[in-house]
Structure formats: structure tokens, C-alpha cells
Amino acid sequence: MPQFTDAYARSFYYLRLSVTDVCNFRCTYCLPNGYKPSGTHNKSFLSLDEIRRVTRAFAAAGTEKVRLTGGEPSMRRDFTDIIAAVRENDAIRQIAMTTNGYRMARDVRAWRAAGLTHINVSVDSLDARQFHAITGQDKFAEVMAGIDAAFDAGFEKVKVNSVLMRDVNSHSLSTFLEWLRLRPIQLRFIELMETGEGSDLFHRHHISGEVIRDQLIMQGWQRQPRGRSDGPAQVFRHPDYQGEVGLIMPYEKDFCASCNRLRVSAMGKLHLCLFGDGGVSLRDLLASDDQQAELQARIAHSLGQKKQTHFLHQGNTGITQNLSFIGG
């Protein structure tokens, strides 16, 4: 099977696979009212065998990296088995997850043993009270303990996602930088993005990542080259710091030119873009191992419809109502 490629000669090495829509946090920018099922129930999410088949199909078409996302992926009781199922594919060199961190201290060693190679944790503030206000959960100490547990389990680096928000954490760069001075953490500031339900919050709190980038460059941070299966972050390093800083800026010109990732939802739909209109159902081709060629053909054909860019600048957020499907 040839490499998945679209009409703009972009090759896709990176799959972001949601394994559940359920989340136990209530982040202000994502699910401020908490998770509410939308006519589905947990048994409707992709089964372990379906996950095995879809990742096998992507691996055979050149996928090198799979990120397991949610909702909160560790809400699945079989999450460790899911990691092991993805690990069965030799072509997949990186298995990552994005988590809110509340189960890391307990389970991260088992995840590592099952084959997890990279981990992203969402931490929008280093102030425990503000963390509680943003997430709706008083779990700051547990999440910090989880990050320590990840290092103890053998992870050489932990990525920390922080949604950049004006008047919330945009003024806290120095605090974040001091935190990663002696820790191999890649702190990733993600620009707040407009969604169907979050327009008011977006206009209140959006701030460009350029503000952070300018400060970093003034302080001697240098941008690093990007690997072909890396995510969209612009990564900066400084010789005086063990950690790194990444900036994800979807409103910047040519952001989509380097797109290398596809998404599959927890219900088995292929999404060509986070902010696209709808998805392509794959579920009917995940029932049997014998359907792999047909599954790959449907994915390859669908890539012909992938747009050159998103339309966020025009205020078109597609069907994305909140940010629970970003996955970090």
C-alpha cells in the first residue's frame, strides 16, 4: 500500500486516534459544563479489535506515529490493552497519548510497559487555585505527581500542553520557564481556537502565540528543525534550560502547509481536518481483518477531498463545537 498522500503532495505519517469522548474534567475552553453523551454510550466507541484493525491499516500505509486521545483516553478500562494493540505494528515507531494526567501516577508505569513512548499532559496553570478554576477539578497535586511518576517510569521527556489565554496564563511565561529550567519538559503553548460553542470565550481570551515567540527570541531561545512525523509545534531551545518550548499557532500563515496528520474519532469516523465539515465513516470496514485493503482504499480516496487549508480566519469552525477532539 503506498503512503497516504493528498492532492497537495502532503504525506501523512501521523494518526491521532480518539478512543473515547468521555472526560472527567470541565475545562473552561473545552467542556465547561462537563461531558454529556450525545445519543451514544460507551459501548459505541471503537472496540479493541476495531482499534487494532484501523491502526494496522494506517501502519501499512506509512503511518509512523499514533497519538491516543479522547476525551480522556485513560477513562477506558482497557486503555493499557489499547496501547499494546497499537504496539503490535512494527512500522509505528511512536505511540503517544494526550491526558489530563489524573491517572498518571497510578498507571503510567503500566502504560510504558505496554509500549507507550511519548506522553502529553494538559497543565494550563502552575497555580493550584487557577488550575482548579480552569479544569473544574482540584487535582493539581495529583497531576504534578503524575509527571514525576512518568520520569520515574523511564520517560526521558514529558510534553505539557497549555492553552494560551489572555488574562489567564499569557503573563506567566517566566513562571513556566523557571519550572522547566531543570526539567526535560517540552512546554507547548496552544493558541486558543474558535469553536461553535466557544466564540465568546475566544474573543475574550485569544492571544497570538507570536507574543510568546517574540519574548523567547529576545531571551535567546532558538527554533529547532521539524521532523516529518512531528506535530505542528514550533519548538525552541535554550542552552541554559533542560526543557523546551513549543508553540502551536493555527492562525499563522501557511500553518496547514506542513499538515502530516489525520484523525479518527472514537466512533470510527475519519476526519481530514480538525475544523472540517463532517467525517468519513470507516466503521463498516472494521468488522473483519479481511477488509483491510478496502479500508485503505476508502481512506486514500477520501484524501482527494482534503482541503489545502482550514478556514479559521474566516470564522468557519466546521462542525467542531468544542476543543475536546484536539488531543494535544
PDB file of N, CA and C in Angstrom, residues 219-313:
ATOM      1  N   GLN A 219      15.024  36.455  24.486  1.00  0.00           N
ATOM      2  CA  GLN A 219      15.777  35.851  25.590  1.00  0.00           C
ATOM      3  C   GLN A 219      16.775  34.796  25.117  1.00  0.00           C
ATOM      4  N   GLY A 220      16.950  34.668  23.800  1.00  0.00           N
ATOM      5  CA  GLY A 220      17.979  33.785  23.269  1.00  0.00           C
ATOM      6  C   GLY A 220      17.532  32.376  22.926  1.00  0.00           C
ATOM      7  N   TRP A 221      16.226  32.126  22.913  1.00  0.00           N
ATOM      8  CA  TRP A 221      15.723  30.808  22.513  1.00  0.00           C
ATOM      9  C   TRP A 221      15.812  30.677  20.992  1.00  0.00           C
ATOM     10  N   GLN A 222      16.147  29.474  20.514  1.00  0.00           N
ATOM     11  CA  GLN A 222      16.333  29.253  19.086  1.00  0.00           C
ATOM     12  C   GLN A 222      15.399  28.156  18.584  1.00  0.00           C
ATOM     13  N   ARG A 223      14.802  28.427  17.417  1.00  0.00           N
ATOM     14  CA  ARG A 223      13.860  27.471  16.833  1.00  0.00           C
ATOM     15  C   ARG A 223      14.583  26.256  16.284  1.00  0.00           C
ATOM     16  N   GLN A 224      13.974  25.078  16.457  1.00  0.00           N
ATOM     17  CA  GLN A 224      14.568  23.813  16.051  1.00  0.00           C
ATOM     18  C   GLN A 224      13.931  23.296  14.758  1.00  0.00           C
ATOM     19  N   PRO A 225      14.656  22.483  13.970  1.00  0.00           N
ATOM     20  CA  PRO A 225      14.057  21.885  12.767  1.00  0.00           C
ATOM     21  C   PRO A 225      12.963  20.894  13.139  1.00  0.00           C
ATOM     22  N   ARG A 226      12.049  20.657  12.219  1.00  0.00           N
ATOM     23  CA  ARG A 226      10.876  19.819  12.463  1.00  0.00           C
ATOM     24  C   ARG A 226      11.017  18.493  11.732  1.00  0.00           C
ATOM     25  N   GLY A 227      10.759  17.374  12.443  1.00  0.00           N
ATOM     26  CA  GLY A 227      10.784  16.057  11.833  1.00  0.00           C
ATOM     27  C   GLY A 227       9.499  15.763  11.067  1.00  0.00           C
ATOM     28  N   ARG A 228       9.545  14.776  10.161  1.00  0.00           N
ATOM     29  CA  ARG A 228       8.408  14.557   9.272  1.00  0.00           C
ATOM     30  C   ARG A 228       7.175  14.011   9.973  1.00  0.00           C
ATOM     31  N   SER A 229       7.341  13.343  11.116  1.00  0.00           N
ATOM     32  CA  SER A 229       6.177  12.845  11.843  1.00  0.00           C
ATOM     33  C   SER A 229       5.910  13.640  13.117  1.00  0.00           C
ATOM     34  N   ASP A 230       6.567  14.808  13.238  1.00  0.00           N
ATOM     35  CA  ASP A 230       6.310  15.678  14.380  1.00  0.00           C
ATOM     36  C   ASP A 230       4.947  16.348  14.240  1.00  0.00           C
ATOM     37  N   GLY A 231       4.427  16.808  15.370  1.00  0.00           N
ATOM     38  CA  GLY A 231       3.199  17.578  15.362  1.00  0.00           C
ATOM     39  C   GLY A 231       3.461  18.990  14.853  1.00  0.00           C
ATOM     40  N   PRO A 232       2.473  19.878  14.969  1.00  0.00           N
ATOM     41  CA  PRO A 232       2.572  21.204  14.358  1.00  0.00           C
ATOM     42  C   PRO A 232       3.331  22.241  15.172  1.00  0.00           C
ATOM     43  N   ALA A 233       3.889  21.871  16.312  1.00  0.00           N
ATOM     44  CA  ALA A 233       4.531  22.858  17.179  1.00  0.00           C
ATOM     45  C   ALA A 233       5.833  23.392  16.585  1.00  0.00           C
ATOM     46  N   GLN A 234       6.059  24.701  16.736  1.00  0.00           N
ATOM     47  CA  GLN A 234       7.374  25.310  16.515  1.00  0.00           C
ATOM     48  C   GLN A 234       8.126  25.173  17.840  1.00  0.00           C
ATOM     49  N   VAL A 235       9.241  24.456  17.826  1.00  0.00           N
ATOM     50  CA  VAL A 235       9.945  24.131  19.067  1.00  0.00           C
ATOM     51  C   VAL A 235      11.192  25.001  19.218  1.00  0.00           C
ATOM     52  N   PHE A 236      11.387  25.525  20.440  1.00  0.00           N
ATOM     53  CA  PHE A 236      12.514  26.404  20.748  1.00  0.00           C
ATOM     54  C   PHE A 236      13.327  25.809  21.894  1.00  0.00           C
ATOM     55  N   ARG A 237      14.657  25.985  21.796  1.00  0.00           N
ATOM     56  CA  ARG A 237      15.564  25.528  22.852  1.00  0.00           C
ATOM     57  C   ARG A 237      16.492  26.658  23.268  1.00  0.00           C
ATOM     58  N   HIS A 238      16.992  26.509  24.502  1.00  0.00           N
ATOM     59  CA  HIS A 238      17.938  27.490  25.055  1.00  0.00           C
ATOM     60  C   HIS A 238      19.004  26.704  25.814  1.00  0.00           C
ATOM     61  N   PRO A 239      20.271  27.047  25.662  1.00  0.00           N
ATOM     62  CA  PRO A 239      21.339  26.266  26.309  1.00  0.00           C
ATOM     63  C   PRO A 239      21.272  26.258  27.833  1.00  0.00           C
ATOM     64  N   ASP A 240      20.577  27.206  28.442  1.00  0.00           N
ATOM     65  CA  ASP A 240      20.513  27.271  29.900  1.00  0.00           C
ATOM     66  C   ASP A 240      19.333  26.497  30.482  1.00  0.00           C
ATOM     67  N   TYR A 241      18.565  25.838  29.619  1.00  0.00           N
ATOM     68  CA  TYR A 241      17.360  25.149  30.087  1.00  0.00           C
ATOM     69  C   TYR A 241      17.363  23.699  29.617  1.00  0.00           C
ATOM     70  N   GLN A 242      16.972  22.787  30.509  1.00  0.00           N
ATOM     71  CA  GLN A 242      16.809  21.391  30.107  1.00  0.00           C
ATOM     72  C   GLN A 242      15.553  21.203  29.269  1.00  0.00           C
ATOM     73  N   GLY A 243      14.544  22.023  29.554  1.00  0.00           N
ATOM     74  CA  GLY A 243      13.276  21.900  28.846  1.00  0.00           C
ATOM     75  C   GLY A 243      13.247  22.676  27.547  1.00  0.00           C
ATOM     76  N   GLU A 244      12.133  22.538  26.836  1.00  0.00           N
ATOM     77  CA  GLU A 244      11.915  23.207  25.563  1.00  0.00           C
ATOM     78  C   GLU A 244      10.569  23.931  25.620  1.00  0.00           C
ATOM     79  N   VAL A 245      10.347  24.808  24.638  1.00  0.00           N
ATOM     80  CA  VAL A 245       9.051  25.463  24.499  1.00  0.00           C
ATOM     81  C   VAL A 245       8.549  25.230  23.081  1.00  0.00           C
ATOM     82  N   GLY A 246       7.307  24.803  22.973  1.00  0.00           N
ATOM     83  CA  GLY A 246       6.678  24.635  21.676  1.00  0.00           C
ATOM     84  C   GLY A 246       5.514  25.606  21.536  1.00  0.00           C
ATOM     85  N   LEU A 247       5.288  26.092  20.328  1.00  0.00           N
ATOM     86  CA  LEU A 247       4.179  27.000  20.050  1.00  0.00           C
ATOM     87  C   LEU A 247       3.336  26.413  18.927  1.00  0.00           C
ATOM     88  N   ILE A 248       2.046  26.260  19.184  1.00  0.00           N
ATOM     89  CA  ILE A 248       1.118  25.785  18.163  1.00  0.00           C
ATOM     90  C   ILE A 248       0.211  26.953  17.807  1.00  0.00           C
ATOM     91  N   MET A 249       0.373  27.463  16.578  1.00  0.00           N
ATOM     92  CA  MET A 249      -0.269  28.707  16.177  1.00  0.00           C
ATOM     93  C   MET A 249      -1.082  28.492  14.897  1.00  0.00           C
ATOM     94  N   PRO A 250      -2.291  27.990  15.018  1.00  0.00           N
ATOM     95  CA  PRO A 250      -3.081  27.640  13.826  1.00  0.00           C
ATOM     96  C   PRO A 250      -3.524  28.828  12.995  1.00  0.00           C
ATOM     97  N   TYR A 251      -3.420  30.044  13.533  1.00  0.00           N
ATOM     98  CA  TYR A 251      -3.835  31.217  12.765  1.00  0.00           C
ATOM     99  C   TYR A 251      -2.680  31.822  11.965  1.00  0.00           C
ATOM    100  N   GLU A 252      -1.489  31.241  12.107  1.00  0.00           N
ATOM    101  CA  GLU A 252      -0.345  31.767  11.374  1.00  0.00           C
ATOM    102  C   GLU A 252      -0.409  31.331   9.915  1.00  0.00           C
ATOM    103  N   LYS A 253       0.072  32.200   9.027  1.00  0.00           N
ATOM    104  CA  LYS A 253       0.094  31.916   7.590  1.00  0.00           C
ATOM    105  C   LYS A 253       0.840  30.597   7.319  1.00  0.00           C
ATOM    106  N   ASP A 254       0.292  29.804   6.437  1.00  0.00           N
ATOM    107  CA  ASP A 254       0.899  28.541   5.992  1.00  0.00           C
ATOM    108  C   ASP A 254       0.944  27.468   7.077  1.00  0.00           C
ATOM    109  N   PHE A 255       0.123  27.611   8.121  1.00  0.00           N
ATOM    110  CA  PHE A 255       0.100  26.591   9.175  1.00  0.00           C
ATOM    111  C   PHE A 255      -0.213  25.215   8.599  1.00  0.00           C
ATOM    112  N   CYS A 256      -1.112  25.168   7.621  1.00  0.00           N
ATOM    113  CA  CYS A 256      -1.575  23.882   7.086  1.00  0.00           C
ATOM    114  C   CYS A 256      -0.637  23.286   6.041  1.00  0.00           C
ATOM    115  N   ALA A 257       0.353  24.055   5.592  1.00  0.00           N
ATOM    116  CA  ALA A 257       1.228  23.576   4.528  1.00  0.00           C
ATOM    117  C   ALA A 257       2.010  22.329   4.938  1.00  0.00           C
ATOM    118  N   SER A 258       2.294  22.209   6.240  1.00  0.00           N
ATOM    119  CA  SER A 258       3.076  21.075   6.732  1.00  0.00           C
ATOM    120  C   SER A 258       2.203  19.994   7.379  1.00  0.00           C
ATOM    121  N   CYS A 259       0.899  20.031   7.106  1.00  0.00           N
ATOM    122  CA  CYS A 259      -0.002  19.049   7.729  1.00  0.00           C
ATOM    123  C   CYS A 259       0.428  17.626   7.365  1.00  0.00           C
ATOM    124  N   ASN A 260       0.576  16.795   8.384  1.00  0.00           N
ATOM    125  CA  ASN A 260       1.011  15.415   8.174  1.00  0.00           C
ATOM    126  C   ASN A 260       0.156  14.433   8.969  1.00  0.00           C
ATOM    127  N   ARG A 261      -1.029  14.876   9.440  1.00  0.00           N
ATOM    128  CA  ARG A 261      -1.791  14.077  10.388  1.00  0.00           C
ATOM    129  C   ARG A 261      -3.258  13.962   9.978  1.00  0.00           C
ATOM    130  N   LEU A 262      -3.797  12.806  10.294  1.00  0.00           N
ATOM    131  CA  LEU A 262      -5.210  12.524  10.087  1.00  0.00           C
ATOM    132  C   LEU A 262      -5.802  12.120  11.422  1.00  0.00           C
ATOM    133  N   ARG A 263      -7.116  12.256  11.533  1.00  0.00           N
ATOM    134  CA  ARG A 263      -7.795  11.932  12.786  1.00  0.00           C
ATOM    135  C   ARG A 263      -8.867  10.884  12.544  1.00  0.00           C
ATOM    136  N   VAL A 264      -8.980   9.970  13.490  1.00  0.00           N
ATOM    137  CA  VAL A 264     -10.103   9.029  13.515  1.00  0.00           C
ATOM    138  C   VAL A 264     -10.783   9.190  14.861  1.00  0.00           C
ATOM    139  N   SER A 265     -12.100   9.395  14.824  1.00  0.00           N
ATOM    140  CA  SER A 265     -12.854   9.639  16.049  1.00  0.00           C
ATOM    141  C   SER A 265     -13.136   8.343  16.786  1.00  0.00           C
ATOM    142  N   ALA A 266     -13.597   8.472  18.019  1.00  0.00           N
ATOM    143  CA  ALA A 266     -13.927   7.314  18.851  1.00  0.00           C
ATOM    144  C   ALA A 266     -15.104   6.522  18.290  1.00  0.00           C
ATOM    145  N   MET A 267     -15.848   7.131  17.351  1.00  0.00           N
ATOM    146  CA  MET A 267     -16.968   6.458  16.696  1.00  0.00           C
ATOM    147  C   MET A 267     -16.571   5.895  15.336  1.00  0.00           C
ATOM    148  N   GLY A 268     -15.279   5.991  14.987  1.00  0.00           N
ATOM    149  CA  GLY A 268     -14.795   5.380  13.752  1.00  0.00           C
ATOM    150  C   GLY A 268     -14.943   6.229  12.519  1.00  0.00           C
ATOM    151  N   LYS A 269     -14.953   7.564  12.671  1.00  0.00           N
ATOM    152  CA  LYS A 269     -15.020   8.449  11.509  1.00  0.00           C
ATOM    153  C   LYS A 269     -13.652   9.047  11.225  1.00  0.00           C
ATOM    154  N   LEU A 270     -13.283   9.059   9.949  1.00  0.00           N
ATOM    155  CA  LEU A 270     -12.053   9.708   9.517  1.00  0.00           C
ATOM    156  C   LEU A 270     -12.315  11.198   9.356  1.00  0.00           C
ATOM    157  N   HIS A 271     -11.509  12.026  10.027  1.00  0.00           N
ATOM    158  CA  HIS A 271     -11.602  13.477   9.906  1.00  0.00           C
ATOM    159  C   HIS A 271     -10.333  13.974   9.225  1.00  0.00           C
ATOM    160  N   LEU A 272     -10.503  14.592   8.068  1.00  0.00           N
ATOM    161  CA  LEU A 272      -9.366  15.078   7.303  1.00  0.00           C
ATOM    162  C   LEU A 272      -8.776  16.345   7.896  1.00  0.00           C
ATOM    163  N   CYS A 273      -9.587  17.050   8.699  1.00  0.00           N
ATOM    164  CA  CYS A 273      -9.142  18.282   9.351  1.00  0.00           C
ATOM    165  C   CYS A 273      -9.937  18.440  10.631  1.00  0.00           C
ATOM    166  N   LEU A 274      -9.287  18.953  11.677  1.00  0.00           N
ATOM    167  CA  LEU A 274      -9.992  19.191  12.934  1.00  0.00           C
ATOM    168  C   LEU A 274     -11.206  20.087  12.725  1.00  0.00           C
ATOM    169  N   PHE A 275     -11.061  21.047  11.796  1.00  0.00           N
ATOM    170  CA  PHE A 275     -12.137  22.011  11.564  1.00  0.00           C
ATOM    171  C   PHE A 275     -12.837  21.759  10.225  1.00  0.00           C
ATOM    172  N   GLY A 276     -12.881  20.495   9.810  1.00  0.00           N
ATOM    173  CA  GLY A 276     -13.562  20.143   8.574  1.00  0.00           C
ATOM    174  C   GLY A 276     -15.055  19.985   8.776  1.00  0.00           C
ATOM    175  N   ASP A 277     -15.750  19.811   7.667  1.00  0.00           N
ATOM    176  CA  ASP A 277     -17.205  19.636   7.696  1.00  0.00           C
ATOM    177  C   ASP A 277     -17.547  18.154   7.615  1.00  0.00           C
ATOM    178  N   GLY A 278     -17.767  17.558   8.763  1.00  0.00           N
ATOM    179  CA  GLY A 278     -18.168  16.153   8.789  1.00  0.00           C
ATOM    180  C   GLY A 278     -16.994  15.207   8.746  1.00  0.00           C
ATOM    181  N   GLY A 279     -17.285  13.922   8.566  1.00  0.00           N
ATOM    182  CA  GLY A 279     -16.242  12.915   8.536  1.00  0.00           C
ATOM    183  C   GLY A 279     -16.655  11.770   7.636  1.00  0.00           C
ATOM    184  N   VAL A 280     -15.706  10.872   7.390  1.00  0.00           N
ATOM    185  CA  VAL A 280     -15.931   9.708   6.534  1.00  0.00           C
ATOM    186  C   VAL A 280     -16.000   8.475   7.420  1.00  0.00           C
ATOM    187  N   SER A 281     -17.119   7.796   7.420  1.00  0.00           N
ATOM    188  CA  SER A 281     -17.274   6.630   8.283  1.00  0.00           C
ATOM    189  C   SER A 281     -16.395   5.473   7.808  1.00  0.00           C
ATOM    190  N   LEU A 282     -15.652   4.894   8.762  1.00  0.00           N
ATOM    191  CA  LEU A 282     -14.825   3.715   8.479  1.00  0.00           C
ATOM    192  C   LEU A 282     -15.353   2.478   9.184  1.00  0.00           C
ATOM    193  N   ARG A 283     -16.344   2.653  10.013  1.00  0.00           N
ATOM    194  CA  ARG A 283     -16.775   1.608  10.947  1.00  0.00           C
ATOM    195  C   ARG A 283     -17.184   0.317  10.246  1.00  0.00           C
ATOM    196  N   ASP A 284     -17.857   0.446   9.099  1.00  0.00           N
ATOM    197  CA  ASP A 284     -18.337  -0.750   8.400  1.00  0.00           C
ATOM    198  C   ASP A 284     -17.197  -1.588   7.833  1.00  0.00           C
ATOM    199  N   LEU A 285     -15.985  -1.000   7.774  1.00  0.00           N
ATOM    200  CA  LEU A 285     -14.829  -1.730   7.250  1.00  0.00           C
ATOM    201  C   LEU A 285     -13.863  -2.156   8.354  1.00  0.00           C
ATOM    202  N   LEU A 286     -14.348  -2.126   9.604  1.00  0.00           N
ATOM    203  CA  LEU A 286     -13.515  -2.527  10.740  1.00  0.00           C
ATOM    204  C   LEU A 286     -14.020  -3.806  11.400  1.00  0.00           C
ATOM    205  N   ALA A 287     -14.930  -4.496  10.724  1.00  0.00           N
ATOM    206  CA  ALA A 287     -15.553  -5.690  11.319  1.00  0.00           C
ATOM    207  C   ALA A 287     -14.702  -6.939  11.150  1.00  0.00           C
ATOM    208  N   SER A 288     -13.812  -6.934  10.150  1.00  0.00           N
ATOM    209  CA  SER A 288     -13.053  -8.147   9.844  1.00  0.00           C
ATOM    210  C   SER A 288     -11.655  -7.792   9.365  1.00  0.00           C
ATOM    211  N   ASP A 289     -10.695  -8.669   9.661  1.00  0.00           N
ATOM    212  CA  ASP A 289      -9.332  -8.478   9.177  1.00  0.00           C
ATOM    213  C   ASP A 289      -9.271  -8.503   7.657  1.00  0.00           C
ATOM    214  N   ASP A 290     -10.228  -9.156   7.028  1.00  0.00           N
ATOM    215  CA  ASP A 290     -10.212  -9.302   5.577  1.00  0.00           C
ATOM    216  C   ASP A 290     -10.536  -8.007   4.837  1.00  0.00           C
ATOM    217  N   GLN A 291     -10.944  -6.962   5.563  1.00  0.00           N
ATOM    218  CA  GLN A 291     -11.381  -5.723   4.916  1.00  0.00           C
ATOM    219  C   GLN A 291     -10.286  -4.666   4.822  1.00  0.00           C
ATOM    220  N   GLN A 292      -9.049  -5.031   5.163  1.00  0.00           N
ATOM    221  CA  GLN A 292      -8.007  -4.011   5.256  1.00  0.00           C
ATOM    222  C   GLN A 292      -7.770  -3.289   3.934  1.00  0.00           C
ATOM    223  N   ALA A 293      -7.702  -4.015   2.835  1.00  0.00           N
ATOM    224  CA  ALA A 293      -7.440  -3.371   1.539  1.00  0.00           C
ATOM    225  C   ALA A 293      -8.543  -2.380   1.186  1.00  0.00           C
ATOM    226  N   GLU A 294      -9.789  -2.763   1.458  1.00  0.00           N
ATOM    227  CA  GLU A 294     -10.915  -1.873   1.175  1.00  0.00           C
ATOM    228  C   GLU A 294     -10.884  -0.648   2.090  1.00  0.00           C
ATOM    229  N   LEU A 295     -10.512  -0.867   3.345  1.00  0.00           N
ATOM    230  CA  LEU A 295     -10.397   0.234   4.304  1.00  0.00           C
ATOM    231  C   LEU A 295      -9.341   1.233   3.846  1.00  0.00           C
ATOM    232  N   GLN A 296      -8.182   0.728   3.446  1.00  0.00           N
ATOM    233  CA  GLN A 296      -7.113   1.617   2.981  1.00  0.00           C
ATOM    234  C   GLN A 296      -7.538   2.371   1.724  1.00  0.00           C
ATOM    235  N   ALA A 297      -8.251   1.694   0.842  1.00  0.00           N
ATOM    236  CA  ALA A 297      -8.711   2.340  -0.390  1.00  0.00           C
ATOM    237  C   ALA A 297      -9.681   3.482  -0.087  1.00  0.00           C
ATOM    238  N   ARG A 298     -10.558   3.290   0.901  1.00  0.00           N
ATOM    239  CA  ARG A 298     -11.506   4.354   1.251  1.00  0.00           C
ATOM    240  C   ARG A 298     -10.774   5.565   1.830  1.00  0.00           C
ATOM    241  N   ILE A 299      -9.791   5.297   2.687  1.00  0.00           N
ATOM    242  CA  ILE A 299      -9.020   6.397   3.272  1.00  0.00           C
ATOM    243  C   ILE A 299      -8.274   7.155   2.171  1.00  0.00           C
ATOM    244  N   ALA A 300      -7.603   6.406   1.295  1.00  0.00           N
ATOM    245  CA  ALA A 300      -6.824   7.031   0.217  1.00  0.00           C
ATOM    246  C   ALA A 300      -7.725   7.861  -0.695  1.00  0.00           C
ATOM    247  N   HIS A 301      -8.890   7.339  -1.026  1.00  0.00           N
ATOM    248  CA  HIS A 301      -9.830   8.067  -1.877  1.00  0.00           C
ATOM    249  C   HIS A 301     -10.318   9.338  -1.178  1.00  0.00           C
ATOM    250  N   SER A 302     -10.577   9.247   0.115  1.00  0.00           N
ATOM    251  CA  SER A 302     -11.085  10.394   0.869  1.00  0.00           C
ATOM    252  C   SER A 302     -10.091  11.542   0.891  1.00  0.00           C
ATOM    253  N   LEU A 303      -8.798  11.215   0.848  1.00  0.00           N
ATOM    254  CA  LEU A 303      -7.778  12.255   0.896  1.00  0.00           C
ATOM    255  C   LEU A 303      -7.849  13.188  -0.315  1.00  0.00           C
ATOM    256  N   GLY A 304      -8.505  12.749  -1.374  1.00  0.00           N
ATOM    257  CA  GLY A 304      -8.708  13.617  -2.522  1.00  0.00           C
ATOM    258  C   GLY A 304      -9.594  14.802  -2.202  1.00  0.00           C
ATOM    259  N   GLN A 305     -10.368  14.701  -1.118  1.00  0.00           N
ATOM    260  CA  GLN A 305     -11.266  15.787  -0.715  1.00  0.00           C
ATOM    261  C   GLN A 305     -10.658  16.695   0.363  1.00  0.00           C
ATOM    262  N   LYS A 306      -9.448  16.386   0.812  1.00  0.00           N
ATOM    263  CA  LYS A 306      -8.834  17.203   1.865  1.00  0.00           C
ATOM    264  C   LYS A 306      -8.511  18.586   1.316  1.00  0.00           C
ATOM    265  N   LYS A 307      -8.950  19.613   2.036  1.00  0.00           N
ATOM    266  CA  LYS A 307      -8.728  20.989   1.602  1.00  0.00           C
ATOM    267  C   LYS A 307      -7.276  21.395   1.842  1.00  0.00           C
ATOM    268  N   GLN A 308      -6.865  22.444   1.141  1.00  0.00           N
ATOM    269  CA  GLN A 308      -5.493  22.916   1.281  1.00  0.00           C
ATOM    270  C   GLN A 308      -5.257  23.561   2.635  1.00  0.00           C
ATOM    271  N   THR A 309      -6.315  24.145   3.217  1.00  0.00           N
ATOM    272  CA  THR A 309      -6.167  24.843   4.484  1.00  0.00           C
ATOM    273  C   THR A 309      -7.484  24.817   5.247  1.00  0.00           C
ATOM    274  N   HIS A 310      -7.414  25.120   6.541  1.00  0.00           N
ATOM    275  CA  HIS A 310      -8.651  25.335   7.296  1.00  0.00           C
ATOM    276  C   HIS A 310      -9.164  26.746   6.998  1.00  0.00           C
ATOM    277  N   PHE A 311     -10.342  27.078   7.519  1.00  0.00           N
ATOM    278  CA  PHE A 311     -10.929  28.380   7.248  1.00  0.00           C
ATOM    279  C   PHE A 311     -11.217  29.132   8.550  1.00  0.00           C
ATOM    280  N   LEU A 312     -10.318  28.945   9.522  1.00  0.00           N
ATOM    281  CA  LEU A 312     -10.497  29.607  10.815  1.00  0.00           C
ATOM    282  C   LEU A 312     -10.436  31.121  10.692  1.00  0.00           C
ATOM    283  N   HIS A 313      -9.621  31.605   9.767  1.00  0.00           N
ATOM    284  CA  HIS A 313      -9.502  33.057   9.624  1.00  0.00           C
ATOM    285  C   HIS A 313     -10.828  33.697   9.214  1.00  0.00           C
TER     286      HIS A 313
END
